Structure formats: C-alpha cells, structure tokens
Amino acid sequence: MTSLLKTAQAGTLESSDIMITLSPGSPGSGIVIELESIVMAQYGEDIRRALQDVVAEQGYTDLYIKALDRGALDCTIRARMMTALGRAGAVLKEAML
Amino acid sequence: MKNSLGREIPEQIPGIGRVKAFAGAFNTPPNMNRQAPKVKSVRPTDNKVMNSLAEVFAKIPVTDGMTLSFHHHFRNGDGVVNMVLATAAKLGLKNLKVALSSVFPVHTPLIEYAKAGVVTALDTNYMSGPVAKAVSQGLFSTPVVMRTHGGRGRAIECGQLKIDVAFIAAPAADDYGNINGVQGPAACGSLGYAFPDAQYADYVVAVTDYIVEYPLSPVSIPQTRVDYVVKVDCVGDPKGIVSGTTRITKDPVGLKIAENAAKVIQAAGLIKDGFAFQTGAGGASLAAAAFVRKMMETDNITGSFALGGITGYMVDMLENGLFKKLMDVQGFDLEAIRSMATNPNHLEIGADFYASPYNAGCAVNKLDAVILGATEIDTDFNVNVVTGSDGFIMGGSGGHADAAAGAKVTIIVANLLRGRLPIIVDRVLTVTTPGQTIDVLVTERGIAVNPLRGELKEKLLAVGLPVKDIEELKELAERIAGVPKQVKTMDEIVAIVEYRDGTIIDVVHRVEG
Amino acid sequence: MEVKLRRSMLFIPGNNPGMLQNGGVFGADSVILDLEDAVAPTEKDAARFLVANALRTVDYGCSEKVIRINPLDTFAAEDIRIIVPCRPDAILLPKVESADDIHKALAMIAAAEEINQTPVNIIALLETPRGIMEAYGIAKAHPRVVGLALGAEDYTASLGTNRTREGTEIFTARSMLINAAAAAEIQSIDTPYTDANDEDGLLMDTKLAKQLGFNGKLSINPRQIDMIHSVFNPSSSDVDWAEQVVYAIRKAQAEGSGVASLNGKMVDLPVVNRAERILYLARLLGLIEEGKE
C-alpha cells in the first residue's frame, strides 16, 4: 500500500454528483471517511463502501476523504474518487474502472 | 387493529379518542347528521367591528382548550395565524387546538407556542417548513390530525371537527362581515377553504386590513355567518400570498414525463368535448397541462371545466375557449384573482363542494382526469404525499386523496429516481391515498398501470406507450441506484392520517433527533 | 441494405453525472457523450472517468453510444486510451481535416481495443473549410468511417462570417459534405440548431436538412428529438407513394414489360431505390408491418 502525495478535489455540489476532497493522512491512520449525504439514511453505507473499494483497488491507504454527496450513483462516486486520486498524484490502474 | 391496507392503527388515541380503521375508499358510508352552531342575534344598534383581536377574545370570550380555525388562502404570506396566537399567548391562554387548513414556513412561531403550552393540538391538511420538521420530532404530545381538503370540510360539517372560533383572513370586508377575496391589497382569489368554517363554526371573526362601505360586493362569505370584524394593519404579505405566474418546468426529463402523462389521457379516450380536468400548480403538472392543451387545440376540443388550484395558465385556457368553466378553490396568482373577479364562468367553490365525500355530490366526482405527484408509491399503487423517504413530514394529502377518488383516470407523474432515490418501494412509509384510486404511474423510464385497470392498460399498449409492470420499474430503479435502506422511525405516533371519510388510513411515527 | 438509423444524435455533457445517467431516456438514435466542447480544460480528467463509467454501467437503451473525444492535437490520445476499452459504438472525431487524421486516430483506437471487441466506428466532424474540401477523402479513408457530420459554428467562424437562422452561409458546405458522404456511400449528419427556444426555426432548419439530403441532425437539447424524428421519418404520403412505386414495378414485371410508369412518369432505378429506402425505414420504425408490401 502506498501513500498519497498531496490534497486534491473532484466533483461538484450539483444534484446527482459528489464532491470529494482527498488529503494524505498520517502514516498508519488508514482510510478515514467523513461523509455528508442527502440520502444518508438510505445509502450512507453504500457510499462509504464505494469510496473504500476504489481506494483499496488502487492500492492506497493513509488518507482522509471528505465527501459531500448529492445523491450520486455508484458509477459517479467511483469516477469522482478515481479523479481525486489521480489529481492527488496517485498512479492509477485504469483497468479497474 | 389493522386497517384494510394492513396498517397498524391504535383503537384509542390519547387526546383524540376512538378512531375507525380505513376499510376501502368507498366502504364507509356516513352515519350522522350535520352539526349546527348556536343561533345568535344582532340588534339594529349593535356594532360588529372590533378594534383589536384582544377585544374579540374578550367579547366571545375565547377560553382555554378552545378550537380556533384558520385557512391557507394566503399561503406563505399569511399574517393572521401568528397575530391571533400572539394575542392568545399574551392573554395567558392555554391548551388551544389550532385547525389550520395548511401550515407553511411563515407559521414557524407555532413551534414556540406549542412548547409554551398555548397550543397543544393541531389539525391540518398539509405541513411544510420548520413546523413539519418539529412535529416529526415530537413537538405535540397529542398526535396531529392530518386530513384531506374534502375531509376537513366533511369533519366540520358533520361535527367531528368542532370549531369554537373561526378566524377568517379577509382581503376585503364591510362593517357587517361580508367578505370577498378579490379586493383589497391582500387579494388572494378564492376563499373556498374557509366556507365550511363560516357555515359551522360557533363564532366567526373576519380579520381584515381593508374595510369598504356597506354593502360589499361580490359576497363570498355572508354577513349572516360572521359575528365580528377586526381591522388590523396588515393581514398578510401580498408577495407571499400571490406567487406570481408559476412557470412550466424546463427540465427535459420532467417534460418527457409530462408529455407521456398527456398521451395517457389521450389514449384513455378522454380528450373529447366536455373534458373535465384537474392538475397541480407545480412546474411538472403545468407542463402536462400544456401538452394536454396542445392536444385539445389540435382536435378542436372544448372542455367542460378545470378544477382545483387555479393559475394564470388555466385562466388562459378559459379565456381561449378550451374550457367553459373554471371551479376555483384556491387562486395561485394575480391572473386567477383577476379572472374570478371579472368572469362569471370562473366559479368560487368551497372545500366541501370541491371534495367532501359526505354530501350530495362533490366536484371531484365529475373529473375525467387528474394529474398528481407523490413522494413514494408502492407496488400496490398506494401513494405517500405526507412523509419524505427520510421519515419527516413534508406535505399532506391536501386534495390528493379526494381527486384520486373522484377522477375517472388518476395519473401520478414522478421521476423514477429522485436524485438517487427510487420512487417505487415495496411498502410506502405513510399511506395517504389508497392504491385502488390510483390508475397510472408515469415515469421517464416507463408507465405502470394498476392491475385493476386492465382495459386502460390495453389502450395504452395499443398506442405504443412504454407500459411496464410496476415491479419491473422498481427493479430497474434499484439496478440503477442500489436498494435503499428503509428509514427507522420510533414507536411514538406524531400524526394520524385520516382518509376523506374520517377513517384512519395510516399513522406517522416520530423521527429520531 | 443494413443501415444504422441516425436521425438524431444528442450531445450529453461529459462532466455532468445527472445528464449522463438520464441520456437514454430521450429516445435519440445516438447519444454523444461529449469530452470536448462541453468540458472545461481543467476537468478533462474528471469527464473521462465519468464517461468511461457511464459507458460501462448506464443503460442507453437502443441509442448508439458515441463519444466525442478531444482533437488529435490536444487530448485525443488520452481519451482513446481510457474510453475505447469501455466499448463505445463510435467515436465522433472533431476538427477532421484530412484522411491522415482518420488514420492517426484509427491507429490509436485499434491499439486500445480489446480482443473480441466490436471495432469502434468513426464519425468525422468537419468544422473547417479544409475539412469540407477534403470531405470525400476523409469519407473514403477507411471502412470504419460511417458518417460525416457538420460543425457549423467553428466553420462559419473560419469563414469570418456569422450564423443566421436561414443558414445561407453554410449552404454550400452542407451540400459539399452531403455529396461527399453520398459518393462514399456513408451517412451525412447536419449541424445542431442551437436556439433551444425557437421551435419554428428548428422545424425549418430540419426540413431543409432533410431536403438537402442529410440522414440526420445533431442536437444539443433533448426537447428537439421528437421534432427531428417527425421530419426525418417518412410521412404517410411518402409511404403511400413508395408502395405505389413497388406495385408499379411488380405489375410491369408480371406483364413482361420492361418499363414501369407511375402517374405518367417513368419509374427508373433511382426512383425504385428511393422507394425501397422509404419502405425500409418505414418498416424499421414500425410505420408499416413487416412483410406487408
């Protein structure tokens, strides 16, 4: 597992989108997710899982994810997470899309 | 006890008493007389005009535990409820019941009055804003009674909602209590929601900021039923009262749904001379009305009447000969007011005339088609318009359950996915309108027809409309969005949902927090 | 005569999740997920991932899935690398000026395709005077080129004139493009009508496009789709005429006569071809029943 280089953001606050801000966490901090969502009760767990899955698939850890969700579908959450990782300096395995 | 839709209803509700369980949309016949208020007399020398609300309170007198009623023809521009409750609070009154036909954000002070014990019970047909949220979180220890517009009229007429004092916001009044809604700075159009109260409340007080020379004309509510007239500086905010012309939605998905809704009405064979129609005032409903209009114009159809909340768009259809009459229970904009004031074919009707199931016939019974919304619909076609999928109260039947029962074809228009949330669920959180009165669901990804309407389904298929089973649409939504977790609510009941006939169709549970 | 229906091709902004997930709802013959003009330069990476995932997970129904990638001189290489394995049906290549551009793009596309992947087609968007001049060569550059489309906004800017409702300034470009596509036996697609509120203008422009010989029209607004289809669909009088032509031919054949005539006019091969094409489209659209002649 590798660590990120810098803080990065992807996505917007538009309906059906999710805004993700990614920052490197201290070594050993693992993956910390702070989530706000307009559908928290109904899909909160699904959103967290999607975020975690992408990070795990790409092989990163020790990062802090702040996510503001406006009802994004799974494919959108994953795409925004990939974008944020790329902007934070991650080397991406695109085949995992 | 379980009602006919399988919903658990307590037999006795503290603060309310025994209740009857819903047994089907047309299965509970009436079994009572109309209730009559006390007869009073006004002598030639008596003066009805009071200088203040406090004076009226003293004159009646208003005491602890009374039921005070109000109406929502001023919508979010209303000033009367807050003024009256402020007076009650100042006088140290307690345990009042407020029967307000719809609650808006402007009524937020009600929360403080509830906490202070001034108001301890609420009876309403629709709630939005902070009050709705507070009710969901247990503001009142006695459950709020939620009715339909027609049901409120019925409850007042039949004595189940006994009103001690009705405070009627009067855009224009004379010194003898004649009231209309089309004159004055706070003109709002139809006063229909106040008609039952005016007929059956023990005391009726007109609250106005515009007194004209006697006699006022036209007269919507007559002097013979109004006990006092109070002049105040300002009954409400005209900007909040009249929302301006509501706009047809520009959202392409909403437009597609609207167009399909119109095609359903056409395929059902309803667009012909004499067509009778009701639609909501929101952007998507107006869009559907626009498509229906185009079909009527193409085929040179003259409809008989349009019903319900009237907007400038409907007025335009009246003035262009597309409908012969408008029947108005609530005006939404300046055009609606102008038309009602000047056009004899634009009728003002009361809530009971509009939708009460316990009289010799209400207007919704004559509808061919009605287009309505929903927050949720289940696979039995039961519709929820009371709570959002987060469990919070954000609406109420209003005329929904009434129009659905009366119309030949009831169409629900809704996005299959609202944001990420599928609109079709296995079981709605709160039933407002029973599935047996809902015929068609139109979404952007398909149209579902109630299995009870096989012939209608055939007609839609015959013109190539994208008809699918409702279960199919539900699965499609869940494939796209994932299966949502059901919201958990607490055991405490914060509101009971009364069907138009007085039976209880569901209850609303408290939301945590 | 297998031909993909492309009466309408609807642009969907590639960086807008809400629109991407609803793109299949409007019944357009093709959806064009746009990575180019609809996406700001700083968001190209974001749009690429959104579109890639949309291709894999969103159901676009019967719509052809087309991706407008960025031009060869900017981000085309990166777009192709990420998008092609997600199996779009076609790529709309912008600012094409020569057959060479097609070959360059194709080399990258072929390299990015997975084994057993259906070859991705190309539609060339001609937006410059040189592109219009080279139209025939572009159309013939490779069998994977299935259509030529016109991008009038950039084209008129290159000419130093402005766009009008009547389209006089693009008249010749339209005809040259249609001619080149027809000569190469591929499709031609007209430029979008950009005033979303002018329904009369859209109708006029679309009727002109059909009359000139375009097979379809690009669109920037879902509200335009139904009207575009109503123009490009064979009308009932078209269908009646076509059926009469076919009847006249059959009758002539049955009578052993070499020449058929309809309403005093000779029915020769081009007329027959046009009639058959109308009937083919009508059958495809369900306007007449299969097998009914």
Coordinates of N, CA and C in Angstrom, one line a residue, chain A residues 10-12 14-18 71-76 78-80 82-83 86-87 92 94-95 97, chain C residues 15-18 21 42-54 56-58 78 81-82 86:
Chain A
A10 N -12.3 16.7 -6.4 CA -13.0 16.4 -7.6 C -14.5 16.4 -7.4
G11 N -15.3 16.6 -8.4 CA -16.7 16.6 -8.3 C -17.3 18.0 -7.9
T12 N -18.7 18.1 -8.0 CA -19.3 19.3 -7.7 C -20.5 19.1 -6.7
E14 N -23.5 19.8 -7.5 CA -24.8 19.7 -8.3 C -25.5 18.4 -7.9
S15 N -26.8 18.4 -8.2 CA -27.6 17.2 -8.0 C -27.1 16.0 -8.7
S16 N -27.1 14.9 -8.1 CA -26.6 13.6 -8.6 C -25.0 13.6 -8.7
D17 N -24.3 14.5 -8.0 CA -22.9 14.5 -8.0 C -22.4 14.3 -6.6
I18 N -21.1 14.1 -6.4 CA -20.5 14.0 -5.1 C -19.2 14.8 -5.2
G71 N -26.6 12.7 -3.8 CA -27.4 11.6 -4.5 C -26.7 11.0 -5.7
A72 N -25.3 10.9 -5.6 CA -24.6 10.4 -6.8 C -24.8 8.8 -6.8
L73 N -24.9 8.3 -8.1 CA -24.9 6.9 -8.3 C -23.5 6.3 -8.1
D74 N -23.5 5.0 -7.9 CA -22.2 4.3 -7.7 C -21.2 4.6 -8.7
C75 N -21.6 4.6 -10.0 CA -20.6 4.9 -11.1 C -20.0 6.3 -11.0
T76 N -20.8 7.2 -10.5 CA -20.3 8.6 -10.4 C -19.4 8.7 -9.2
R78 N -17.5 6.4 -7.9 CA -16.2 5.8 -8.3 C -15.4 6.7 -9.3
A79 N -16.1 7.2 -10.2 CA -15.4 8.1 -11.2 C -14.8 9.3 -10.5
R80 N -15.5 9.9 -9.6 CA -15.0 11.1 -8.8 C -13.8 10.7 -8.0
M82 N -11.7 8.2 -8.5 CA -10.6 8.0 -9.4 C -9.9 9.3 -9.7
T83 N -10.8 10.3 -10.1 CA -10.3 11.6 -10.5 C -9.5 12.3 -9.3
G86 N -6.2 10.6 -8.9 CA -5.3 11.0 -9.9 C -4.7 12.4 -9.7
R87 N -5.6 13.3 -9.3 CA -5.1 14.7 -9.0 C -4.2 14.8 -7.8
L92 N -2.6 5.5 -11.4 CA -3.9 4.8 -11.4 C -3.9 3.5 -12.3
E94 N -6.1 1.9 -14.5 CA -7.4 2.2 -15.1 C -8.3 1.0 -15.4
A95 N -7.6 -0.1 -15.5 CA -8.4 -1.3 -15.9 C -9.4 -1.6 -14.8
L97 N -11.6 0.3 -13.7 CA -12.8 1.0 -13.9 C -14.1 0.1 -13.9
Chain C
N15 N -19.2 16.0 -18.3 CA -18.8 16.2 -16.9 C -20.1 16.4 -16.0
N16 N -21.2 16.0 -16.5 CA -22.5 16.2 -15.8 C -23.1 14.8 -15.5
P17 N -22.9 14.3 -14.2 CA -23.4 13.0 -13.9 C -24.9 12.9 -14.1
G18 N -25.7 13.9 -13.7 CA -27.1 13.8 -13.8 C -27.6 13.6 -15.2
Q21 N -26.5 10.0 -16.7 CA -27.3 8.9 -16.3 C -28.7 8.9 -16.9
T42 N -9.8 22.2 -17.4 CA -9.3 21.6 -16.1 C -10.1 20.4 -15.6
E43 N -11.1 20.1 -16.3 CA -12.0 18.9 -15.9 C -12.0 17.8 -16.9
K44 N -11.0 17.8 -17.9 CA -11.0 16.7 -18.9 C -10.8 15.4 -18.2
D45 N -9.9 15.3 -17.2 CA -9.7 14.1 -16.5 C -11.0 13.5 -15.8
A46 N -11.7 14.5 -15.2 CA -12.9 14.1 -14.5 C -13.9 13.5 -15.4
A47 N -14.1 14.2 -16.6 CA -15.1 13.8 -17.6 C -14.8 12.5 -18.1
R48 N -13.5 12.2 -18.4 CA -13.0 11.0 -18.9 C -13.5 9.8 -18.1
F49 N -13.3 9.9 -16.7 CA -13.7 8.8 -15.8 C -15.2 8.7 -15.8
L50 N -15.9 9.8 -15.7 CA -17.4 9.8 -15.7 C -17.9 9.1 -16.9
V51 N -17.4 9.4 -18.1 CA -17.9 8.9 -19.3 C -17.5 7.4 -19.4
A52 N -16.3 7.1 -19.0 CA -15.9 5.7 -19.0 C -16.9 4.8 -18.2
N53 N -17.2 5.3 -17.0 CA -18.1 4.5 -16.1 C -19.5 4.5 -16.7
A54 N -19.9 5.6 -17.2 CA -21.2 5.7 -17.8 C -21.4 4.6 -18.9
R56 N -19.9 1.9 -19.2 CA -20.0 0.5 -18.6 C -21.2 0.2 -17.9
T57 N -21.9 1.3 -17.3 CA -23.0 1.0 -16.3 C -24.3 1.6 -16.7
V58 N -24.4 2.6 -17.5 CA -25.7 3.2 -17.8 C -26.3 2.5 -19.0
E78 N -5.2 10.4 -24.9 CA -5.6 10.0 -23.5 C -7.0 9.6 -23.5
R81 N -7.4 6.1 -25.1 CA -6.8 5.0 -24.2 C -7.8 4.6 -23.1
I82 N -8.4 5.6 -22.5 CA -9.3 5.3 -21.4 C -10.7 4.8 -21.9
C86 N -13.9 0.7 -23.0 CA -15.3 0.7 -22.4 C -16.4 0.5 -23.4

